[in-house]
């Protein structure tokens, strides 16, 4: 028997003329006798015969309104404007169908032959083994796409297309449908066809990529609006830490060149200890300059020093130097106001040097120019000048482009890279991420695209010079593994909180957990928090900071699976939410341990908020404790994290920034205090905690800190 399969084209609904008699035969068109050749709308919907009267017999019997469609008047041969294009598209689709059907028939013959040899095998299982994805040729597609509409129409003979090699498949189509006629002779062959087609694996609809191939060296939760809205505490925009006092005449502060250079040295020396981030790559060079007491001859590097001093001056003077004993101020001027004026002076100095380089000596641009501009952007953000910071980002991107920073590590086949090329790639990624973060935070104009942040570090090996100091190697390794970690976190956030994503699945946890495990296994020994001696406190702080970010990334992984957060909890295994709660809590506790280890070792409790739009890691861990203390249905988990909320509040209130009523710390402290009051958490509830085991750094032999 012949089987007819009708395939309706998706574009054949309203734009193509509807032929009523194609599926229902009413009265003979040659015998009108006052009757209409079209059925009324009710008979048409029910696919019933209509006598053509008004009202017709069927509508009259049920008392329904009998309506007829208005007749269409044709003045000549009607031409559908999309018909040539549609015919060409249909022809290409028919070619694909024909090739697939021929392949299917060939494989069915093989399956039948195999079945005759091994009759005891399961037919369905055997067919699955014989039906891989059909081969697809890009060259054939390109050839087909280059065919003109005329060539396509020349192959459409009376709406019929037949195969040239075999006559077992016949494909007929018109403007309304596609009809496929096969040589299937019995119901068993039809069942075999449908069964095999159902089990065909066609592969994913979109090409997948490995986890962790797009680094994002700077990110804010507000870049993912869905995640941002789900957070208990929204991101607090930085504002000027020390706004000017309009009642004070700051011109009375006579800052001489001697005072300027004296404080420049003090601020830079302390800044290298306060912010142990890989972005401060000026540290090693500054140490040489500081201890040799030689002023650098390069105006480019002096611009870097002034810009970094402008960024850190207010923090260093306010929190690390007893300035009252060092200098006498005029009446009414405080240390904070002196620090603000000093920062302003350093910024102006850096600005003059950078402008001279860009406009007068553009042929001498170098990496120092980019570093200076980047530090100046941080200063402007700390002062709440987002629009000006956006303009400086635009300038910095242009300078970096002129130096070809945007081309670094763009060769996908390269595996061994020099240190300079790697640092250029990281700097470009950081600039592009800063631009996009500033847009998300303030709505400033964007100067980059998502492709500017697609930095893939998987499989990359950095070639270090043999004479490079160990601490420099560690700093570069820390930035390398931090960037790789950020790529995994970015994939997590895109998967769970993107614009159009599916519900989080347990398989996603396994996939990202494997990526984290691979990342952790590849860490060099000197980037492990324990089991390795450290040559300096800075190297210890770098390691602790890296692992603290890792724990925050784990919080991002498990957060979507918590009860009340997952949009469709019925789709998860019954024990998945509870397991996610425990893993989420363990990561939050480890983050607190690392934070305490950092503070107890003498690190600056909270690096300055202006440092390149930092994510405040400790408050993220505190948010996790508050969520579990309030919403967990497990009493043991809830009680445990109530204690950690009390402990976290004490850590916040004991910082110098909180005591000095800095905006972020004071505001966040009020949020935690209000939460404790609402939940009935006692301030001393953390006393019931077991002693928190902090990490004590092991000193390398012969090293004194």
Short mmCIF file of N, CA and C in Angstrom, two decimals, residues 76-199:
data_model
loop_
_atom_site.label_atom_id
_atom_site.label_comp_id
_atom_site.label_asym_id
_atom_site.label_seq_id
_atom_site.Cartn_x
_atom_site.Cartn_y
_atom_site.Cartn_z
N UNK A 76 -7.53 38.88 -12.91
CA UNK A 76 -6.61 38.15 -13.77
C UNK A 76 -5.90 37.12 -12.94
N UNK A 77 -4.79 36.66 -13.43
CA UNK A 77 -4.03 35.65 -12.70
C UNK A 77 -3.39 36.30 -11.48
N UNK A 78 -3.71 35.78 -10.32
CA UNK A 78 -3.18 36.35 -9.07
C UNK A 78 -1.79 35.78 -8.80
N UNK A 79 -0.87 36.65 -8.45
CA UNK A 79 0.51 36.24 -8.18
C UNK A 79 0.85 36.56 -6.73
N UNK A 80 1.21 35.61 -6.01
CA UNK A 80 1.63 35.81 -4.62
C UNK A 80 3.02 36.45 -4.62
N UNK A 81 3.20 37.61 -3.97
CA UNK A 81 4.51 38.29 -4.03
C UNK A 81 5.64 37.45 -3.45
N UNK A 82 5.34 36.57 -2.48
CA UNK A 82 6.40 35.78 -1.87
C UNK A 82 6.56 34.42 -2.55
N UNK A 83 5.76 34.17 -3.63
CA UNK A 83 5.75 32.83 -4.21
C UNK A 83 7.11 32.41 -4.75
N UNK A 84 7.86 33.22 -5.53
CA UNK A 84 9.17 32.75 -6.02
C UNK A 84 10.12 32.41 -4.88
N UNK A 85 10.16 33.29 -3.88
CA UNK A 85 11.06 33.03 -2.75
C UNK A 85 10.63 31.79 -1.99
N UNK A 86 9.31 31.65 -1.79
CA UNK A 86 8.80 30.49 -1.06
C UNK A 86 9.09 29.20 -1.82
N UNK A 87 8.95 29.23 -3.14
CA UNK A 87 9.23 28.04 -3.93
C UNK A 87 10.69 27.63 -3.80
N UNK A 88 11.59 28.64 -3.79
CA UNK A 88 13.01 28.33 -3.64
C UNK A 88 13.30 27.71 -2.27
N UNK A 89 12.67 28.29 -1.23
CA UNK A 89 12.87 27.75 0.12
C UNK A 89 12.35 26.32 0.21
N UNK A 90 11.16 26.10 -0.38
CA UNK A 90 10.59 24.75 -0.34
C UNK A 90 11.48 23.75 -1.07
N UNK A 91 12.05 24.19 -2.18
CA UNK A 91 12.91 23.28 -2.94
C UNK A 91 14.11 22.85 -2.11
N UNK A 92 14.75 23.81 -1.41
CA UNK A 92 15.90 23.46 -0.58
C UNK A 92 15.49 22.52 0.55
N UNK A 93 14.32 22.78 1.13
CA UNK A 93 13.87 21.90 2.21
C UNK A 93 13.58 20.49 1.68
N UNK A 94 13.01 20.43 0.47
CA UNK A 94 12.73 19.12 -0.11
C UNK A 94 14.02 18.36 -0.37
N UNK A 95 15.07 19.08 -0.79
CA UNK A 95 16.35 18.40 -1.00
C UNK A 95 16.87 17.79 0.29
N UNK A 96 16.77 18.54 1.39
CA UNK A 96 17.21 18.00 2.68
C UNK A 96 16.37 16.78 3.07
N UNK A 97 15.06 16.89 2.88
CA UNK A 97 14.19 15.76 3.23
C UNK A 97 14.51 14.54 2.39
N UNK A 98 14.74 14.78 1.09
CA UNK A 98 15.03 13.66 0.21
C UNK A 98 16.31 12.94 0.62
N UNK A 99 17.38 13.73 0.92
CA UNK A 99 18.63 13.10 1.32
C UNK A 99 18.46 12.31 2.61
N UNK A 100 17.71 12.89 3.56
CA UNK A 100 17.50 12.19 4.82
C UNK A 100 16.70 10.90 4.62
N UNK A 101 15.70 10.95 3.74
CA UNK A 101 14.88 9.77 3.51
C UNK A 101 15.66 8.67 2.79
N UNK A 102 16.52 9.08 1.85
CA UNK A 102 17.35 8.08 1.18
C UNK A 102 18.29 7.41 2.18
N UNK A 103 18.88 8.25 3.05
CA UNK A 103 19.75 7.69 4.08
C UNK A 103 18.97 6.76 4.99
N UNK A 104 17.74 7.17 5.33
CA UNK A 104 16.91 6.37 6.21
C UNK A 104 16.57 5.02 5.56
N UNK A 105 16.25 5.05 4.27
CA UNK A 105 15.91 3.80 3.58
C UNK A 105 17.11 2.86 3.53
N UNK A 106 18.30 3.45 3.25
CA UNK A 106 19.50 2.62 3.20
C UNK A 106 19.78 1.97 4.55
N UNK A 107 19.60 2.74 5.62
CA UNK A 107 19.87 2.20 6.94
C UNK A 107 18.82 1.17 7.35
N UNK A 108 17.59 1.37 6.88
CA UNK A 108 16.56 0.38 7.18
C UNK A 108 16.87 -0.96 6.50
N UNK A 109 17.40 -0.89 5.28
CA UNK A 109 17.79 -2.13 4.60
C UNK A 109 18.91 -2.84 5.37
N UNK A 110 19.87 -2.03 5.88
CA UNK A 110 20.93 -2.64 6.68
C UNK A 110 20.36 -3.26 7.95
N UNK A 111 19.40 -2.57 8.54
CA UNK A 111 18.81 -3.08 9.78
C UNK A 111 18.07 -4.39 9.53
N UNK A 112 17.33 -4.45 8.40
CA UNK A 112 16.61 -5.68 8.09
C UNK A 112 17.57 -6.83 7.81
N UNK A 113 18.70 -6.50 7.11
CA UNK A 113 19.69 -7.55 6.85
C UNK A 113 20.32 -8.04 8.14
N UNK A 114 20.59 -7.08 9.03
CA UNK A 114 21.18 -7.46 10.32
C UNK A 114 20.21 -8.27 11.15
N UNK A 115 18.92 -7.92 11.02
CA UNK A 115 17.90 -8.63 11.78
C UNK A 115 17.76 -10.07 11.31
N UNK A 116 17.93 -10.28 9.99
CA UNK A 116 17.84 -11.65 9.47
C UNK A 116 18.99 -12.51 9.94
N UNK A 117 20.15 -11.86 10.21
CA UNK A 117 21.31 -12.62 10.71
C UNK A 117 21.16 -12.91 12.19
N UNK A 118 20.65 -11.95 12.93
CA UNK A 118 20.51 -12.12 14.38
C UNK A 118 19.06 -11.89 14.75
N UNK A 119 18.18 -12.85 14.52
CA UNK A 119 16.74 -12.64 14.76
C UNK A 119 16.39 -12.50 16.21
N UNK A 120 17.24 -12.97 17.11
CA UNK A 120 16.89 -12.92 18.53
C UNK A 120 17.08 -11.55 19.12
N UNK A 121 17.77 -10.64 18.41
CA UNK A 121 18.05 -9.32 18.97
C UNK A 121 16.79 -8.48 18.99
N UNK A 122 16.75 -7.55 19.89
CA UNK A 122 15.60 -6.66 19.99
C UNK A 122 15.59 -5.69 18.82
N UNK A 123 14.43 -5.63 18.12
CA UNK A 123 14.36 -4.78 16.95
C UNK A 123 14.56 -3.31 17.28
N UNK A 124 13.93 -2.86 18.34
CA UNK A 124 14.05 -1.45 18.69
C UNK A 124 15.47 -1.09 19.07
N UNK A 125 16.10 -1.92 19.90
CA UNK A 125 17.47 -1.64 20.33
C UNK A 125 18.42 -1.68 19.15
N UNK A 126 18.18 -2.62 18.20
CA UNK A 126 19.04 -2.75 17.03
C UNK A 126 18.91 -1.51 16.14
N UNK A 127 17.69 -1.01 15.99
CA UNK A 127 17.50 0.17 15.17
C UNK A 127 18.21 1.38 15.76
N UNK A 128 18.21 1.49 17.07
CA UNK A 128 18.90 2.61 17.71
C UNK A 128 20.38 2.60 17.38
N UNK A 129 20.97 1.41 17.32
CA UNK A 129 22.38 1.32 17.01
C UNK A 129 22.67 1.66 15.55
N UNK A 130 21.66 1.49 14.68
CA UNK A 130 21.88 1.71 13.26
C UNK A 130 21.45 3.10 12.80
N UNK A 131 21.07 3.98 13.73
CA UNK A 131 20.59 5.29 13.31
C UNK A 131 21.34 6.41 14.00
N UNK A 132 22.55 6.69 13.57
CA UNK A 132 23.22 7.89 14.07
C UNK A 132 22.63 9.12 13.41
N UNK A 133 23.15 10.30 13.80
CA UNK A 133 22.66 11.52 13.17
C UNK A 133 23.01 11.51 11.69
N UNK A 134 22.10 11.92 10.82
CA UNK A 134 22.39 11.91 9.39
C UNK A 134 23.51 12.88 9.07
N UNK A 135 24.38 12.52 8.11
CA UNK A 135 25.49 13.42 7.78
C UNK A 135 24.97 14.71 7.19
N UNK A 136 25.70 15.77 7.45
CA UNK A 136 25.28 17.09 6.98
C UNK A 136 26.47 17.73 6.30
N UNK A 137 26.32 18.18 5.09
CA UNK A 137 27.42 18.75 4.33
C UNK A 137 27.22 20.25 4.21
N UNK A 138 28.16 21.01 4.75
CA UNK A 138 28.09 22.46 4.62
C UNK A 138 28.29 22.90 3.17
N UNK A 139 29.11 22.12 2.41
CA UNK A 139 29.33 22.48 1.02
C UNK A 139 28.05 22.38 0.21
N UNK A 140 27.26 21.32 0.50
CA UNK A 140 26.00 21.17 -0.21
C UNK A 140 25.07 22.32 0.10
N UNK A 141 25.04 22.74 1.38
CA UNK A 141 24.18 23.86 1.75
C UNK A 141 24.59 25.12 1.01
N UNK A 142 25.93 25.35 0.93
CA UNK A 142 26.39 26.55 0.25
C UNK A 142 26.03 26.52 -1.23
N UNK A 143 26.20 25.33 -1.85
CA UNK A 143 25.84 25.21 -3.26
C UNK A 143 24.36 25.48 -3.46
N UNK A 144 23.54 24.94 -2.56
CA UNK A 144 22.09 25.14 -2.70
C UNK A 144 21.71 26.59 -2.52
N UNK A 145 22.42 27.28 -1.58
CA UNK A 145 22.07 28.67 -1.32
C UNK A 145 22.40 29.55 -2.52
N UNK A 146 23.39 29.14 -3.35
CA UNK A 146 23.78 29.96 -4.48
C UNK A 146 22.89 29.75 -5.69
N UNK A 147 21.98 28.81 -5.64
CA UNK A 147 21.07 28.60 -6.76
C UNK A 147 20.10 29.77 -6.87
N UNK A 148 19.86 30.22 -8.05
CA UNK A 148 18.92 31.31 -8.25
C UNK A 148 17.50 30.79 -8.20
N UNK A 149 16.57 31.74 -8.05
CA UNK A 149 15.17 31.34 -8.02
C UNK A 149 14.77 30.68 -9.33
N UNK A 150 15.34 31.16 -10.45
CA UNK A 150 15.00 30.56 -11.73
C UNK A 150 15.44 29.13 -11.82
N UNK A 151 16.67 28.84 -11.30
CA UNK A 151 17.15 27.47 -11.32
C UNK A 151 16.28 26.58 -10.45
N UNK A 152 15.85 27.12 -9.31
CA UNK A 152 15.00 26.33 -8.43
C UNK A 152 13.67 26.02 -9.09
N UNK A 153 13.09 27.04 -9.74
CA UNK A 153 11.80 26.83 -10.36
C UNK A 153 11.88 25.88 -11.56
N UNK A 154 13.07 25.87 -12.21
CA UNK A 154 13.20 24.97 -13.36
C UNK A 154 13.13 23.52 -12.96
N UNK A 155 13.42 23.22 -11.69
CA UNK A 155 13.38 21.84 -11.21
C UNK A 155 12.01 21.48 -10.64
N UNK A 156 11.12 22.46 -10.56
CA UNK A 156 9.79 22.19 -10.05
C UNK A 156 8.87 21.95 -11.24
N UNK A 157 8.68 20.74 -11.58
CA UNK A 157 7.86 20.39 -12.74
C UNK A 157 6.46 20.03 -12.27
N UNK A 158 5.49 20.93 -12.52
CA UNK A 158 4.10 20.71 -12.11
C UNK A 158 4.00 20.38 -10.63
N UNK A 159 4.84 21.05 -9.83
CA UNK A 159 4.77 20.84 -8.39
C UNK A 159 5.20 19.48 -7.96
N UNK A 160 5.98 18.77 -8.77
CA UNK A 160 6.37 17.41 -8.40
C UNK A 160 7.88 17.30 -8.47
N UNK A 161 8.45 16.66 -7.45
CA UNK A 161 9.89 16.43 -7.43
C UNK A 161 10.11 14.96 -7.16
N UNK A 162 10.82 14.27 -8.03
CA UNK A 162 11.08 12.84 -7.87
C UNK A 162 12.57 12.61 -7.81
N UNK A 163 12.98 11.57 -7.12
CA UNK A 163 14.39 11.24 -7.00
C UNK A 163 14.90 10.71 -8.32
N UNK A 164 16.20 10.90 -8.55
CA UNK A 164 16.81 10.43 -9.79
C UNK A 164 17.40 9.05 -9.65
N UNK A 165 17.79 8.68 -8.42
CA UNK A 165 18.45 7.40 -8.23
C UNK A 165 17.45 6.31 -7.89
N UNK A 166 16.46 6.62 -7.08
CA UNK A 166 15.51 5.61 -6.66
C UNK A 166 14.10 6.16 -6.79
N UNK A 167 13.17 5.28 -7.03
CA UNK A 167 11.78 5.68 -7.16
C UNK A 167 10.94 5.26 -5.97
N UNK A 168 11.61 4.90 -4.87
CA UNK A 168 10.87 4.41 -3.72
C UNK A 168 10.23 5.54 -2.92
N UNK A 169 10.70 6.77 -3.10
CA UNK A 169 10.12 7.91 -2.41
C UNK A 169 9.63 8.90 -3.47
N UNK A 170 8.41 9.36 -3.30
CA UNK A 170 7.85 10.35 -4.22
C UNK A 170 7.37 11.54 -3.40
N UNK A 171 7.86 12.73 -3.75
CA UNK A 171 7.55 13.94 -2.99
C UNK A 171 6.78 14.89 -3.89
N UNK A 172 5.58 15.25 -3.47
CA UNK A 172 4.73 16.17 -4.22
C UNK A 172 4.38 17.34 -3.32
N UNK A 173 4.42 18.52 -3.85
CA UNK A 173 4.11 19.69 -3.02
C UNK A 173 3.45 20.76 -3.87
N UNK A 174 2.68 21.58 -3.21
CA UNK A 174 2.14 22.77 -3.83
C UNK A 174 2.25 23.89 -2.81
N UNK A 175 1.49 24.96 -3.01
CA UNK A 175 1.62 26.11 -2.12
C UNK A 175 1.12 25.84 -0.72
N UNK A 176 0.31 24.81 -0.55
CA UNK A 176 -0.31 24.56 0.75
C UNK A 176 0.36 23.47 1.55
N UNK A 177 1.01 22.52 0.91
CA UNK A 177 1.48 21.36 1.66
C UNK A 177 2.59 20.64 0.89
N UNK A 178 3.22 19.71 1.59
CA UNK A 178 4.19 18.81 1.00
C UNK A 178 3.70 17.39 1.26
N UNK A 179 3.64 16.54 0.21
CA UNK A 179 3.16 15.17 0.35
C UNK A 179 4.28 14.21 -0.02
N UNK A 180 4.57 13.27 0.90
CA UNK A 180 5.62 12.29 0.70
C UNK A 180 4.98 10.92 0.55
N UNK A 181 5.23 10.25 -0.57
CA UNK A 181 4.70 8.91 -0.81
C UNK A 181 5.83 7.90 -0.71
N UNK A 182 5.63 6.87 0.11
CA UNK A 182 6.66 5.85 0.31
C UNK A 182 6.19 4.52 -0.27
N UNK A 183 7.11 3.57 -0.27
CA UNK A 183 6.76 2.23 -0.75
C UNK A 183 6.49 1.27 0.39
N UNK A 184 6.08 1.80 1.55
CA UNK A 184 5.78 0.93 2.69
C UNK A 184 4.58 0.05 2.34
N UNK A 185 4.72 -1.24 2.57
CA UNK A 185 3.72 -2.21 2.14
C UNK A 185 2.80 -2.70 3.26
N UNK A 186 3.22 -2.57 4.52
CA UNK A 186 2.38 -3.08 5.60
C UNK A 186 2.58 -2.23 6.85
N UNK A 187 1.74 -2.50 7.82
CA UNK A 187 1.74 -1.70 9.04
C UNK A 187 3.00 -1.90 9.85
N UNK A 188 3.63 -3.07 9.73
CA UNK A 188 4.85 -3.32 10.49
C UNK A 188 5.99 -2.44 9.99
N UNK A 189 6.07 -2.23 8.68
CA UNK A 189 7.10 -1.35 8.15
C UNK A 189 6.87 0.10 8.58
N UNK A 190 5.59 0.51 8.62
CA UNK A 190 5.28 1.86 9.07
C UNK A 190 5.67 2.04 10.54
N UNK A 191 5.37 1.04 11.36
CA UNK A 191 5.75 1.10 12.78
C UNK A 191 7.27 1.18 12.92
N UNK A 192 7.97 0.39 12.10
CA UNK A 192 9.43 0.40 12.15
C UNK A 192 9.98 1.77 11.77
N UNK A 193 9.37 2.40 10.77
CA UNK A 193 9.80 3.73 10.36
C UNK A 193 9.63 4.75 11.49
N UNK A 194 8.45 4.78 12.10
CA UNK A 194 8.19 5.75 13.15
C UNK A 194 9.04 5.48 14.39
N UNK A 195 9.24 4.20 14.72
CA UNK A 195 10.05 3.87 15.90
C UNK A 195 11.49 4.31 15.71
N UNK A 196 12.05 4.03 14.55
CA UNK A 196 13.44 4.40 14.31
C UNK A 196 13.61 5.91 14.24
N UNK A 197 12.64 6.61 13.63
CA UNK A 197 12.73 8.06 13.55
C UNK A 197 12.63 8.70 14.92
N UNK A 198 11.84 8.11 15.81
CA UNK A 198 11.68 8.67 17.16
C UNK A 198 12.98 8.61 17.95
N UNK A 199 13.74 7.55 17.73
CA UNK A 199 14.96 7.35 18.52
C UNK A 199 16.20 7.98 17.90
#
